[in-house]
XYZ file of C-alpha atoms in Angstrom:
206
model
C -73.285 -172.647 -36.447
C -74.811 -170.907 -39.253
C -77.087 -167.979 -39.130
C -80.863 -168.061 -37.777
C -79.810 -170.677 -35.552
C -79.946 -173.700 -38.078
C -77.196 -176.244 -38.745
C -75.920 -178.051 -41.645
C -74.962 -181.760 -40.786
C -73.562 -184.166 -43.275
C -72.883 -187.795 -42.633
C -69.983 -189.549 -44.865
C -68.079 -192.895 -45.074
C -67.494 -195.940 -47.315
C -70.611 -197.371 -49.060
C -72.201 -200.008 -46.682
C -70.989 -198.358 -43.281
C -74.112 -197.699 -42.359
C -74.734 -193.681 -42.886
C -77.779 -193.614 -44.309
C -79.395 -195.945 -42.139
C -78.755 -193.746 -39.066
C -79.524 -190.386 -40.804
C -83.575 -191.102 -40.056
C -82.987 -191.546 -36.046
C -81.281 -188.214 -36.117
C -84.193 -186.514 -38.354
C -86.959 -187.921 -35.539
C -84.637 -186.791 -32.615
C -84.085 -183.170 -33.766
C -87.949 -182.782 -35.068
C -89.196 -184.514 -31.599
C -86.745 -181.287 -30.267
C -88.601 -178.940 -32.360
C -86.291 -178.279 -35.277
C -87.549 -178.005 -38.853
C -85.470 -180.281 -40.607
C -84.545 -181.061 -44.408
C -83.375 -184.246 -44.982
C -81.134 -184.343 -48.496
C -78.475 -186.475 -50.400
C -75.720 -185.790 -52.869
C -75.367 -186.551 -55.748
C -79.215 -185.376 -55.789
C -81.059 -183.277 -53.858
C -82.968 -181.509 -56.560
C -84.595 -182.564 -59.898
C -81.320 -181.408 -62.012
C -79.158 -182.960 -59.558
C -80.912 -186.701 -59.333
C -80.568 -186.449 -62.917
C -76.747 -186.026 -62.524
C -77.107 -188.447 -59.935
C -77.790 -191.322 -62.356
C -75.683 -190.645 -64.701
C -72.916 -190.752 -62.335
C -73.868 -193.919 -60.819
C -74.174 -195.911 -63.712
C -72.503 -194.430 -67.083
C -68.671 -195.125 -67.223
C -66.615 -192.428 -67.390
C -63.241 -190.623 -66.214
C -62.349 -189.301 -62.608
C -62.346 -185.509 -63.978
C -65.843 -186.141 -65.572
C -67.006 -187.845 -62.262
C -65.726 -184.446 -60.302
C -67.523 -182.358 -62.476
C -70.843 -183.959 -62.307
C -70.389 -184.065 -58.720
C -69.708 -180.523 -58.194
C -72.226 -179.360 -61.195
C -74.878 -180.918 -58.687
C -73.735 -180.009 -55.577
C -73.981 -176.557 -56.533
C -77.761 -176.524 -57.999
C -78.225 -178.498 -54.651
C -77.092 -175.457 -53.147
C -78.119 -172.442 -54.530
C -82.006 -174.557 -54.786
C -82.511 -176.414 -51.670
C -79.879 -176.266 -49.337
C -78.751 -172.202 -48.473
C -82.207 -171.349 -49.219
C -83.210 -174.294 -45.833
C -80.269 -172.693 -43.949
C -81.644 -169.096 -44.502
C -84.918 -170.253 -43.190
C -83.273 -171.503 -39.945
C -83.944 -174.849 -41.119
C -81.443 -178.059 -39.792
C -80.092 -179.281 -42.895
C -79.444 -183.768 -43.119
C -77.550 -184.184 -45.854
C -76.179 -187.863 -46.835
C -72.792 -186.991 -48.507
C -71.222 -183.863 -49.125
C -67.563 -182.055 -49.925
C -65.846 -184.970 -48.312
C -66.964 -187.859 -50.555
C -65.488 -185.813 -53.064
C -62.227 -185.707 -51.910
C -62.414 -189.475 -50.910
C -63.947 -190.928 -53.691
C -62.850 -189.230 -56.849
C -59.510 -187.906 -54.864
C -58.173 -190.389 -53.251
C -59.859 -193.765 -54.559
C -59.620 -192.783 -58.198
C -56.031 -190.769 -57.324
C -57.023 -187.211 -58.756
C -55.329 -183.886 -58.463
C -56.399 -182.969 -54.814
C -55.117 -179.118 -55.550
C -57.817 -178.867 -58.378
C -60.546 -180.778 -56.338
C -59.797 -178.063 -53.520
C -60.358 -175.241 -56.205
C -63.742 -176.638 -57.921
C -64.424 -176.951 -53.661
C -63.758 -173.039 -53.891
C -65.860 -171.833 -56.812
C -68.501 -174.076 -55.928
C -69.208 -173.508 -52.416
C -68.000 -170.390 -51.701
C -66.348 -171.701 -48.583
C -69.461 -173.306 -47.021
C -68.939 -176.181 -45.088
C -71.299 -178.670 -42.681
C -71.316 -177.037 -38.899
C -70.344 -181.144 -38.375
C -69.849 -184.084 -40.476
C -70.746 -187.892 -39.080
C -68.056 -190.247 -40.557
C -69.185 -193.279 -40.462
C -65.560 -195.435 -40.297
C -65.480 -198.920 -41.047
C -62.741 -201.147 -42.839
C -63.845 -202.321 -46.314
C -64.141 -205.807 -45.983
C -67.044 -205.655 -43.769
C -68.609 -202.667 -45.395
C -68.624 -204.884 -48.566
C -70.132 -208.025 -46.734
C -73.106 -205.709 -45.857
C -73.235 -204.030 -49.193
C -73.707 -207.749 -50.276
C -76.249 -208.486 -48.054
C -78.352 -205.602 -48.577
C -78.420 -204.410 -52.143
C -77.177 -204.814 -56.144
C -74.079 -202.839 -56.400
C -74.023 -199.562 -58.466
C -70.841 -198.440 -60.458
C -68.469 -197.653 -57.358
C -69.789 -200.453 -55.179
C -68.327 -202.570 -57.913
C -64.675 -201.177 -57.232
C -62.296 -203.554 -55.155
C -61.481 -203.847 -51.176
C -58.064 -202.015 -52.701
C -60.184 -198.949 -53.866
C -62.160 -198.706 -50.761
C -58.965 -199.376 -48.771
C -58.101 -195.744 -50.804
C -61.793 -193.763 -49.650
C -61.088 -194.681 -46.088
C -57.404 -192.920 -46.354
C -59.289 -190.236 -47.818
C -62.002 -189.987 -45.262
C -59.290 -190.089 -42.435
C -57.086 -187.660 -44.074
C -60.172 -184.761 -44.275
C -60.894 -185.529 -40.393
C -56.745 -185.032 -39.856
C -57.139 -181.608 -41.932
C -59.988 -180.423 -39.923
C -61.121 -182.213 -36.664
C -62.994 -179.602 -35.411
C -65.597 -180.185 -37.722
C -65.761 -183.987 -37.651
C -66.757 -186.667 -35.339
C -65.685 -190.247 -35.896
C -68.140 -192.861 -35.771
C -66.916 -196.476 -34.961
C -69.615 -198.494 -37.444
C -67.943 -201.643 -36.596
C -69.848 -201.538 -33.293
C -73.795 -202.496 -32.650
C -76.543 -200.826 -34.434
C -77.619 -199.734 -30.597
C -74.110 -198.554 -30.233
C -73.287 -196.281 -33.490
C -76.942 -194.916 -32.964
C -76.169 -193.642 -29.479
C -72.454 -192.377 -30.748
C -74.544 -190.121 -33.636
C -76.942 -189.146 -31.852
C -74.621 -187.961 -28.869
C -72.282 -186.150 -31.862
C -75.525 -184.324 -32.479
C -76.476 -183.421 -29.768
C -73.103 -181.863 -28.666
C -73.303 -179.519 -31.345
C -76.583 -178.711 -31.392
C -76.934 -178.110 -27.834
């Protein structure tokens, strides 16, 4: 738990498993609960970092330059919006954090790990989410829903192989530190994933 009380809560997985469409129900529960919530994305989060944001999603460009970006704006996301919520006693929401990093650009594009872990370092200054949602689902149906729902940006364009890569990536951060996780099964009913987050929640909450 972080200090004054608040939390920091991040939800993670594959694009199209169904994260962000569950991250609302759990803003409504905790404010009907009385928290004071911020509810926040990466890449984005502030004006500099939506910014970042776009470029990312749609200019082509290495693995290295895609971890810098991503890191660049996770730490004016931060220092601006999210320590300052925290400090407050404010319940921070945030759609994607440290993990995607390591999933996406670590093990779906295959970079160094050992110099993801040390950008992790400078940037966050060991700060971590009190819990992390992930939101696991294989990538075959995660891209059948991606299909269904939107245009694909850069990364949703990448193959069931890279995907197949995230997931590994995903599973190998909630091997490294359980304690901090708690698995979603998104394969299940809308009714059914809602009740698993919101009963992840409320464990650590209280």
């Amino acid at each position: 738990m972080t200090s004054s009380g608040a939390f920091f809560i991040s939800f993670e997985g594959i694009d199209g498993a169904g994260k962000s469409s569950h991250i609302e129900a759990v803003h409504e529960a905790l404010q009907q609960r009385g928290h004071r919530v911020l509810l926040t994305r990466e890449p984005g989060g502030t004006e500099l970092a939506e910014q970042l944001r776009a470029l990312f999603l749609h200019q082509s460009m290495d693995a290295l330059t895609e971890a810098l970006l991503v890191f660049a704006a996770r730490r004016d996301h931060l220092c601006q919006r999210i320590l300052p919520a925290l400090s407050r006693g404010e319940t921070v929401l945030c759609d994607r954090f440290t993990d995607a990093t390591f999933a996406y650009q670590g093990a779906g594009r295959g970079f160094d790990l050992a110099v993801l872990r040390q950008l992790e370092t400078w940037v966050q200054d060991g700060r971590q989410p009190d819990l992390t949602l992930w939101f696991d689902l294989p990538p075959d149906v995660a891209a059948a829903r991606r299909a269904a729902a939107r245009a694909p940006d850069r990364l949703e364009r990448e193959d069931l192989a890279f995907f197949e890569r995230v997931r590994e990536g995903y599973a190998q951060r909630f091997a490294e530190q359980p304690a901090r996780f708690a698995r979603v099964d998104s394969a299940a009913s809308m009714d059914a994933v809602r009740a698993q987050v919101l009963q992840a929640v409320a464990d650590k909450v209280g």
